[in-house]
XYZ file of C-alpha atoms in Angstrom:
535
model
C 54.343 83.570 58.988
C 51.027 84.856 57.645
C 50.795 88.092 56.133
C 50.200 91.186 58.064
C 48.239 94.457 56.620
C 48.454 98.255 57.042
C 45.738 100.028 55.806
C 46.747 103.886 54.717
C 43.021 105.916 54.916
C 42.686 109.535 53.913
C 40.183 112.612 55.852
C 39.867 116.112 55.866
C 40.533 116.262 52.332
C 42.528 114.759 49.075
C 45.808 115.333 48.243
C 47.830 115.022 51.350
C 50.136 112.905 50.560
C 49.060 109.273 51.136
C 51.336 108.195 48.629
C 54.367 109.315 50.478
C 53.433 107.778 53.961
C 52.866 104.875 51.782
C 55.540 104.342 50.630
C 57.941 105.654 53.769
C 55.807 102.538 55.420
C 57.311 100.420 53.197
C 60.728 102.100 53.088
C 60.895 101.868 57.098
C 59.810 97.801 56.893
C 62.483 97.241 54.164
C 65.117 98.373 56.213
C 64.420 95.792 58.974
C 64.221 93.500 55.993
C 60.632 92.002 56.093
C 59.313 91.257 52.436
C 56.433 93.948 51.784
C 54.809 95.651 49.094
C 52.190 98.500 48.322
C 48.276 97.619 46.800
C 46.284 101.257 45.757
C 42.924 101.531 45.650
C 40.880 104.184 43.252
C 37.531 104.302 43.243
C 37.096 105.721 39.744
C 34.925 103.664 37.183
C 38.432 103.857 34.877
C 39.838 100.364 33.854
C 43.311 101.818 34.749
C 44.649 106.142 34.463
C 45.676 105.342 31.012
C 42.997 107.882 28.994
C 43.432 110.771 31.912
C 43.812 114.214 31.717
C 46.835 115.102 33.617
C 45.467 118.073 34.896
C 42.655 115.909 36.108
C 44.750 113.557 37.753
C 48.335 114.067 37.903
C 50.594 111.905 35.824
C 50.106 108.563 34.365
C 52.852 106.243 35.545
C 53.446 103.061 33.350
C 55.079 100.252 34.844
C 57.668 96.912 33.027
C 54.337 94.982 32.195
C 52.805 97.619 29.999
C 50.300 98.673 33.135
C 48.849 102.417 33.747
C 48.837 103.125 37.067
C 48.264 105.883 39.824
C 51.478 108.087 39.611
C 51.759 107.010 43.482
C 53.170 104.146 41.912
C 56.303 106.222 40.622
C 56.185 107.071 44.935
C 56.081 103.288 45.884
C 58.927 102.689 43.596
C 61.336 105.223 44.079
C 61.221 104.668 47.801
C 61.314 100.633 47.667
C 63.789 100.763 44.521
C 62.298 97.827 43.250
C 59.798 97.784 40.013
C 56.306 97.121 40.685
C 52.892 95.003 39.038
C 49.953 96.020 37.613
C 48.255 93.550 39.676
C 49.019 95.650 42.548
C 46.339 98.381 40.721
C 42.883 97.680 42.076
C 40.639 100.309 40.497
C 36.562 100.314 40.669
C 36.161 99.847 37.013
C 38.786 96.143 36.959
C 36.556 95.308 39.925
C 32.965 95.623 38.575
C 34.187 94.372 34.818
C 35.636 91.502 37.175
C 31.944 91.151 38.974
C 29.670 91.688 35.852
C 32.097 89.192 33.908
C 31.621 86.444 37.016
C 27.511 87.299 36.613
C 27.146 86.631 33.108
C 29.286 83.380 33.244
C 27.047 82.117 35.874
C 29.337 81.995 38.874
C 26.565 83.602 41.094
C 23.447 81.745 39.982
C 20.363 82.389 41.854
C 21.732 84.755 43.647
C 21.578 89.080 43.643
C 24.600 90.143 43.196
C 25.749 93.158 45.832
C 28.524 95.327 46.724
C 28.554 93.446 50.250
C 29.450 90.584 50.115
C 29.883 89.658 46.000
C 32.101 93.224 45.603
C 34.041 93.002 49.292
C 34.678 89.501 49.006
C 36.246 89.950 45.076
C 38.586 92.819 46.682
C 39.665 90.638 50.019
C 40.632 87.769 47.479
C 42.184 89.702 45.675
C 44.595 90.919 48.397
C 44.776 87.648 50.123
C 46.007 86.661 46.649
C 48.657 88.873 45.943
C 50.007 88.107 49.688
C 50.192 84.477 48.715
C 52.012 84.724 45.527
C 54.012 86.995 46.949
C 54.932 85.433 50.573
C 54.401 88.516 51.581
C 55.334 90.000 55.675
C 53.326 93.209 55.094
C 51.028 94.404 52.287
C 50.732 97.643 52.557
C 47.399 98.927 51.141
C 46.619 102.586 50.230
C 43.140 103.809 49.689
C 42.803 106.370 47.003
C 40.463 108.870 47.747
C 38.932 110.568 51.030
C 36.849 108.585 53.865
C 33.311 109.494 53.224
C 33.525 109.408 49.629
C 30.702 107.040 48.308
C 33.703 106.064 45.733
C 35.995 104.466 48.217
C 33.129 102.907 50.677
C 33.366 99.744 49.538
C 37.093 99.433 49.518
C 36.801 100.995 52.738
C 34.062 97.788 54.197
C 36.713 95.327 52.828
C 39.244 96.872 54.376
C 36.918 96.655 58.132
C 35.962 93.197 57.064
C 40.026 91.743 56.159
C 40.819 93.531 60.198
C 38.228 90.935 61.518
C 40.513 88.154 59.877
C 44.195 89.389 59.955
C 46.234 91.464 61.929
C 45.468 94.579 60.585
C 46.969 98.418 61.379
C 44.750 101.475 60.107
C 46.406 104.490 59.825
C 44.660 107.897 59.019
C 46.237 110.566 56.929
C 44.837 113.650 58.454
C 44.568 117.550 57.907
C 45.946 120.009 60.660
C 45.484 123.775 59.315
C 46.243 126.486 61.010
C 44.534 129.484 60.372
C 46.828 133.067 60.342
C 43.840 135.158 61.589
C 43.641 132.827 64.888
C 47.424 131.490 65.083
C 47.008 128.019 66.120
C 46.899 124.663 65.081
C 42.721 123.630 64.488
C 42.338 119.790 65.621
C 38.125 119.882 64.720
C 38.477 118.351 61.328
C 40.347 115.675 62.617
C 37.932 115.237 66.054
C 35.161 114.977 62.919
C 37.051 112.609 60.579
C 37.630 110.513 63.021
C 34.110 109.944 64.240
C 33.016 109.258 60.344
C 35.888 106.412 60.203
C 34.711 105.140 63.527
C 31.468 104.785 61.812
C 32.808 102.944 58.767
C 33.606 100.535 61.425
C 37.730 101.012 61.727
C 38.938 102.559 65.039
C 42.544 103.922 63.348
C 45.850 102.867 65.280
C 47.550 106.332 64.268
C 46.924 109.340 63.012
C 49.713 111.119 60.569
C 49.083 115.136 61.192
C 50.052 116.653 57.872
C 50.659 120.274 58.123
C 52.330 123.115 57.433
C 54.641 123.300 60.504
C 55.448 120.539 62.926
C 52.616 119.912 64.880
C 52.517 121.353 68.738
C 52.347 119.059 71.802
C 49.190 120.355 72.787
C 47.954 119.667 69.941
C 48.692 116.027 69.519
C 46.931 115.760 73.117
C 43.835 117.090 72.084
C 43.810 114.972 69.255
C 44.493 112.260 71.696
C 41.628 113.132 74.279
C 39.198 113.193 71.316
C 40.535 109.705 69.729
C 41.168 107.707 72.481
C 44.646 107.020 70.968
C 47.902 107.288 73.400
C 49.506 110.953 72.331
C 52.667 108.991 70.502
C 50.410 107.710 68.311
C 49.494 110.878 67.074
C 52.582 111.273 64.335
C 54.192 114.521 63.213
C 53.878 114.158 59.397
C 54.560 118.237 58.619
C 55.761 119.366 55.774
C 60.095 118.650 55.429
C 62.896 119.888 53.173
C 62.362 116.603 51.054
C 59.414 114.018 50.987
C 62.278 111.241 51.124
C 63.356 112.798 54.936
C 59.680 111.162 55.975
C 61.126 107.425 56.879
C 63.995 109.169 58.894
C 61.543 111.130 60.226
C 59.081 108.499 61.778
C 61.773 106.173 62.957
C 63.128 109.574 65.241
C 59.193 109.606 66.546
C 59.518 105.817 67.481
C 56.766 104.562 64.859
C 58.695 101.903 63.367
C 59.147 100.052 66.826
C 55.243 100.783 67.537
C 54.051 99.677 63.828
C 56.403 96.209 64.245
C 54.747 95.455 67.707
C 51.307 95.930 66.479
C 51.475 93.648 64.147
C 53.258 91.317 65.893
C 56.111 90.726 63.367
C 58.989 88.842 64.089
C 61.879 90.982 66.069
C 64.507 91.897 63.926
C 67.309 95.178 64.021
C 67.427 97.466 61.370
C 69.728 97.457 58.776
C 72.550 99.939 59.831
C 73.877 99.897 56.373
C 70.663 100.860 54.409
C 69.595 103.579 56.788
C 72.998 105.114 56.684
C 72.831 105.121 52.862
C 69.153 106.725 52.421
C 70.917 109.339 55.252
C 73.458 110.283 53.195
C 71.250 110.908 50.007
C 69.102 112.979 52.066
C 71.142 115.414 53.207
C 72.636 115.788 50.257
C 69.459 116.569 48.523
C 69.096 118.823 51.658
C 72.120 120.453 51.631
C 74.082 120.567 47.855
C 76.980 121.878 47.544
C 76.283 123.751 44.177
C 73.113 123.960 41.784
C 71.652 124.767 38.560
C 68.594 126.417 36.921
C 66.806 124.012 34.309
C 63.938 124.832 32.065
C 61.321 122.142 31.961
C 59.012 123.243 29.334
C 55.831 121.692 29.142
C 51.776 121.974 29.034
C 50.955 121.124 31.722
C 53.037 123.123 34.368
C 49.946 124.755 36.136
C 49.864 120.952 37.543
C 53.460 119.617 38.542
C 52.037 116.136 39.620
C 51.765 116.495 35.617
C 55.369 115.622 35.999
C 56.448 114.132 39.294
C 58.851 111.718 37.863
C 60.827 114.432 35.565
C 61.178 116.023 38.701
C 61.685 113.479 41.240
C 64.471 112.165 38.401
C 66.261 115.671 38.584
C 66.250 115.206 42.672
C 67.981 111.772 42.612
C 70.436 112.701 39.581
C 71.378 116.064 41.690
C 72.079 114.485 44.885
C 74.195 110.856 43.031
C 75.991 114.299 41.684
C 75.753 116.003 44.843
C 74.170 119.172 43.195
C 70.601 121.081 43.855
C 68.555 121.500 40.632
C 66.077 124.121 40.325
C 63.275 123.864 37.826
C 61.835 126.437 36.310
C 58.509 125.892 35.152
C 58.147 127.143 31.712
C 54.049 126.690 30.068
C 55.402 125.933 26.222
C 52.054 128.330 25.041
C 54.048 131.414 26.400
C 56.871 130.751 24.071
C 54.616 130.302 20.699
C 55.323 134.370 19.977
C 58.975 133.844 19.780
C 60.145 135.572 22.684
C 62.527 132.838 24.561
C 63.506 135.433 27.040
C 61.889 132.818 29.945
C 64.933 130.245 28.812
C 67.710 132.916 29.601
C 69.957 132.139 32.313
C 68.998 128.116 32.210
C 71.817 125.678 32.208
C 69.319 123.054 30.520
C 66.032 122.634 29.057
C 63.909 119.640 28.989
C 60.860 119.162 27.096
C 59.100 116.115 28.760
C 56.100 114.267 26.936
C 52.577 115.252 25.657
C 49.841 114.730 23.976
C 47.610 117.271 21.868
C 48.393 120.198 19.572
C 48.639 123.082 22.441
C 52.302 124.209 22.574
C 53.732 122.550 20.543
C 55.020 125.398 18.487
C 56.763 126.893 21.467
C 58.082 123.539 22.530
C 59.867 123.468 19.399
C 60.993 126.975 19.616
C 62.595 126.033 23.015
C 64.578 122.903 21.477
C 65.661 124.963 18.037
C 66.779 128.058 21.604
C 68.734 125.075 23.151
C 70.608 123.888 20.324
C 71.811 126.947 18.627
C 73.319 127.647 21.970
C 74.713 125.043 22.583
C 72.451 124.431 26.121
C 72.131 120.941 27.317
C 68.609 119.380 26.092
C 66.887 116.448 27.390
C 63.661 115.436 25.394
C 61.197 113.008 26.555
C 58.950 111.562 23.971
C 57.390 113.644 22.748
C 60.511 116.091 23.710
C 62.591 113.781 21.313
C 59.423 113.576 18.139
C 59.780 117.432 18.570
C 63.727 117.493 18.663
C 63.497 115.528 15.261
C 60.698 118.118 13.667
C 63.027 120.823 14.441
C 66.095 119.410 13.001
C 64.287 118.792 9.571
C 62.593 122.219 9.509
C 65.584 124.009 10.233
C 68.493 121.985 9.522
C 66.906 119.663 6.133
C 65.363 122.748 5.488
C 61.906 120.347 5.321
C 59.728 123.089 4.951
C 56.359 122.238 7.519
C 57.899 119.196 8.749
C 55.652 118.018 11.229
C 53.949 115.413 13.041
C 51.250 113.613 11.542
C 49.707 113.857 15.484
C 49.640 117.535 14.673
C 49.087 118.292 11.059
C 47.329 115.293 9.494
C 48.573 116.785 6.084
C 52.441 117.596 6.231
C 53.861 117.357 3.351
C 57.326 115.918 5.649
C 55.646 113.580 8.229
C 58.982 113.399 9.891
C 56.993 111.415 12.416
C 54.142 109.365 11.978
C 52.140 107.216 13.754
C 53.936 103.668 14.583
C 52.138 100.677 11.772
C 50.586 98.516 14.116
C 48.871 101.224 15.922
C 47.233 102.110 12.467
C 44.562 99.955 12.724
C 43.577 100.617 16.585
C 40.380 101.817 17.478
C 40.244 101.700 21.498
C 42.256 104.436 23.527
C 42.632 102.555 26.654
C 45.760 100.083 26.962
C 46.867 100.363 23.146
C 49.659 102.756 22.796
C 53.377 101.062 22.712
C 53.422 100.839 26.701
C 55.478 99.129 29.182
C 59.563 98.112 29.061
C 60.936 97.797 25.688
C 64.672 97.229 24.714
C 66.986 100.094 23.055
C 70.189 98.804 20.952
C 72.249 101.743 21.428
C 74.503 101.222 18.078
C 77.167 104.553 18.818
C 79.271 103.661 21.298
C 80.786 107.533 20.680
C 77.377 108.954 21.887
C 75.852 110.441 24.728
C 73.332 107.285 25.369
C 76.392 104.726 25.470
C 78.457 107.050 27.974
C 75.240 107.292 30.513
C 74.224 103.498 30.431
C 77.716 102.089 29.461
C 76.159 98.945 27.601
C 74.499 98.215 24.299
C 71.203 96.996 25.063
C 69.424 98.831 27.716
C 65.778 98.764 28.683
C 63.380 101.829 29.523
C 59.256 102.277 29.773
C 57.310 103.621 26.649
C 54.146 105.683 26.519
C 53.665 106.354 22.201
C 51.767 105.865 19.189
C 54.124 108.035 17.168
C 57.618 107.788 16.030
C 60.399 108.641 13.406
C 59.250 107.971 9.998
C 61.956 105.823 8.684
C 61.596 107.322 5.310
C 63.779 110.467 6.795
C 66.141 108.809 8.564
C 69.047 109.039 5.822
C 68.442 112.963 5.068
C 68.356 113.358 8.860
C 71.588 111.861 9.229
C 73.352 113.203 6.220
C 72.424 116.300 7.730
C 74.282 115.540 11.026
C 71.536 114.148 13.414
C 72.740 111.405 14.987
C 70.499 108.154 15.898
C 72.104 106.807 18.278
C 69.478 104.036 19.475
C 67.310 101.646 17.674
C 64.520 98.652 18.488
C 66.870 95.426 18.382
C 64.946 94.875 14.816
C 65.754 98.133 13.917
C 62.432 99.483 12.862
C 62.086 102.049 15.734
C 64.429 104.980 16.322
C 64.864 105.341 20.002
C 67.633 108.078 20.919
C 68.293 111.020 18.991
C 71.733 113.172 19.619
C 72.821 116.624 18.084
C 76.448 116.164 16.702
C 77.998 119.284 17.924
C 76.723 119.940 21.643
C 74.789 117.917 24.345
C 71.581 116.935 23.420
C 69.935 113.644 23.444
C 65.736 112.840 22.615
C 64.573 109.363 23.730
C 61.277 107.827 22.554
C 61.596 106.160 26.289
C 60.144 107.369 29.505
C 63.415 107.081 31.820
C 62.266 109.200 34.203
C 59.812 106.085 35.374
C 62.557 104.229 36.324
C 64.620 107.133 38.286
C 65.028 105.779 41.879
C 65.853 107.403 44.720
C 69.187 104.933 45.145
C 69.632 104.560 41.364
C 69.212 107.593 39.368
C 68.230 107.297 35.468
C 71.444 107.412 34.017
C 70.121 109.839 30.822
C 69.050 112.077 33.781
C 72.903 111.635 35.596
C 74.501 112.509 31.876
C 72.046 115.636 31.933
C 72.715 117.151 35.188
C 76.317 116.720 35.005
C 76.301 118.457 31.488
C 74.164 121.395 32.883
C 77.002 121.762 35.542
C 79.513 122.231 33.389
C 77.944 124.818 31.634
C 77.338 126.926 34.711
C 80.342 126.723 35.170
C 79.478 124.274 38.731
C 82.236 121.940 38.599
């Protein structure tokens, strides 16, 4: 059967949650068990997200292959519980490197190279690629960005000119807002987005109404006297107790039977099983029986895309453990002066990663809080460097222990940067990215009770880690390292001796899914619990 394509378009305005429609797509076309998966456009001149600010762009999610990716990658994953490609990251800057490369080795001689048809053309093979390889049933392709942007135009043309050779569903993430002073739901931006897709030359099959409350019947039949489109095509895509609710959500409004005849897939009943399942874990997420407070504390809270995948990894450990965890967003700055008063009242902390001096003082302040009371810590990275800076300055009594990140000229470089990034000079694509393995060599230690084997595998984002030169007075001095590189060069996990708390050089948070929880993250929550006294 040849591959079928949804395209996923934004108007109104950004941030609306493509991602999630995106990927409940793809969760609702699992579950009648065709073979799909996502493609995102950006239109940003970036190679990949990899030298980002995260207040610019949310987080950077890094997937098995070492790739930097759009965090609506984390999205696609957590929701298809399968890992992804980098392949599947088409961004404006691989494109025209891809374009200017083809140019200068001659591949277009004679002729003037253009965005129609050298750049469109590039883009369509690219998809018609992956869905070979692949053998796919549906790609599902979101494009970053907001119709009318001159960024996404040309993704947008090569998404009009792929309709006029597959079967091809556009779908158009829209904005309903309803305005207090007037007290109804305003359809005009949509009756205006519209007509600007129309003239990109796509007519869109649905429109998802994201808003505040669920959207009013009259107002899906305006929309649908200004679109043409029947009124059930206009989809209720309002704001829910959890994101992950969306695929249950749609199926109740009759979409999946709608999206499966429109593209003319095979006839097949839903998986009872799998629906059930992702049921379940909703409403527990919904509904917990008990919860806890924990303190994420970070610099970059005034952003929490910053870190979607902490917190999405909290949600799925809370409802395997059938518990609500509330985070409270602690900015490490505000804890520089020494007052930890924000931290009372937590049942854990977690310092997640980082890059920059900024904080970092109060981030270790937090850690030195947790363990002298015993709180359960998590650290993430740069949560675990920090965790071992600490421990020397307090503990080894290492007087200015630091991080040669931070302070250049530490007399204790507790942590320095890793050799073979010593002689790197580009920023893009060179830290220690991607899947590497752990050898967890405790089996009495927090890492070997969450993932119950010796060699595990999680994602890494660094250029910095444990100087090996302290790794005896560490230990003599009870920190435990738990978790090493297979060649034993690289400490990975970290654990205090005398309460629960574990730092991992690893991301595992980026491989939290929705049906399999990170089990660090499982360990955490179930240790915050039993110090509230949740049971």
């Amino acid at each position: 059967m040849q591959t079928k394509f949804v395209v996923v378009l934004g108007s109104v305005m950004s941030g609306l949650g493509k991602g999630v429609a995106t990927s409940s797509i793809l969760k609702i076309l699992s579950f009648y068990g065709y073979k799909v998966l996502p493609v995102k456009f950006d239109g940003y001149l970036n190679y990949d997200c990899g030298t980002m600010n995260p207040y610019r762009h949310g987080e950077v999610f890094v997937l098995d292959d070492k790739s930097e990716v759009d965090m609506d990658f984390g999205m696609y994953e957590r929701f298809l519980g399968k890992d992804l490609s980098g392949e599947l990251s088409i961004t404006g800057g691989k494109l025209f490197s891809e374009i200017i490369a083809k140019e200068r080795r001659g591949d277009f001689l004679g002729a003037d190279v253009q965005i129609i048809p050298h750049l469109t053309n590039q883009i369509i093979e690219k998809i018609e690629g992956i869905a070979r390889r692949h053998k796919l049933d549906v790609l599902v392709i979101e494009v970053g960005g907001t119709v009318g942007d001159i960024e996404n135009s040309y993704f947008i043309e090569a998404m009009r000119q792929l309709a006029l050779k597959y079967k091809t569903v556009f779908i158009d993430v829209t904005y309903i807002p309803k305005l207090g002073v007037v007290g109804e739901q305003k359809t005009k931006p949509t009756q205006y987005a519209f007509k600007t897709i129309m003239g990109s030359g796509i007519i869109p099959n649905y429109i998802f109404c994201r808003a505040s409350e669920p959207i009013e019947e009259k107002t899906k039949n305006k929309i649908s006297l200004y679109t043409n489109l029947e009124a059930e095509r206009i989809i209720d895509d309002s704001d829910l107790k959890t994101l992950y609710r969306l695929p249950l959500h749609l199926i109740e409004q009759g979409f999946d039977k709608m999206l499966i005849k429109d593209l003319g897939l095979e006839r097949r009943k839903i998986d009872g099983e799998k629906l059930k399942g992702w049921r379940e874990i909703v409403e527990k997420i919904e509904n917990p029986k008990r919860r806890i407070n924990i303190a994420l504390v970070g610099k970059y809270t005034e952003l929490k895309d910053a870190y979607i995948s902490v917190r999405e990894a909290l949600t799925h450990a809370g409802a395997k453990l059938d518990a609500g965890v509330n985070i409270k967003w602690v900015e490490s700055s505000d804890l520089e002066n020494g007052d930890l008063s924000l931290l009372n009242g937590v049942d854990g902390i977690i310092v997640p990663g980082g890059f920059g001096s900024r904080g970092i003082e109060g981030k270790i302040n937090a850690i030195r809080f947790a363990r002298e009371n015993k709180i359960p810590y998590l650290g993430l990275c740069l949560g675990m460097q920090l965790m071992v800076v600490e421990y020397a300055r307090n503990v080894c009594n290492l007087k200015g222990a630091n991080s040669t990140e931070f302070d250049p000229k530490t007399r204790h470089n507790v942590i320095d940067l890793i050799p073979s990034q010593r002689k790197v000079k580009l920023k893009g694509a060179t830290m220690r990215l991607g899947a590497w393995k752990c050898k967890i060599i405790n089996t009495n230690s927090i890492a070997y009770r969450a993932y119950r084997k010796k060699i595990i595998s999680e994602r890494h984002r660094h250029r910095y880690e444990v100087n090996n030169r302290y790794r005896r007075i560490l230990e003599k001095k009870g920190l435990v390292i738990t978790g090493v590189t297979p060649d034993n060069k690289l400490v990975e996990t970290v654990e205090w001796r005398d309460s629960f708390g574990i730092g991992t050089q690893a991301h595992p948070e980026l491989k939290s899914k929705v049906e399999e929880p990170a089990p660090l993250f499982v360990s955490f929550v179930e240790a915050s619990l039993k110090r509230s006294g949740e049971k």
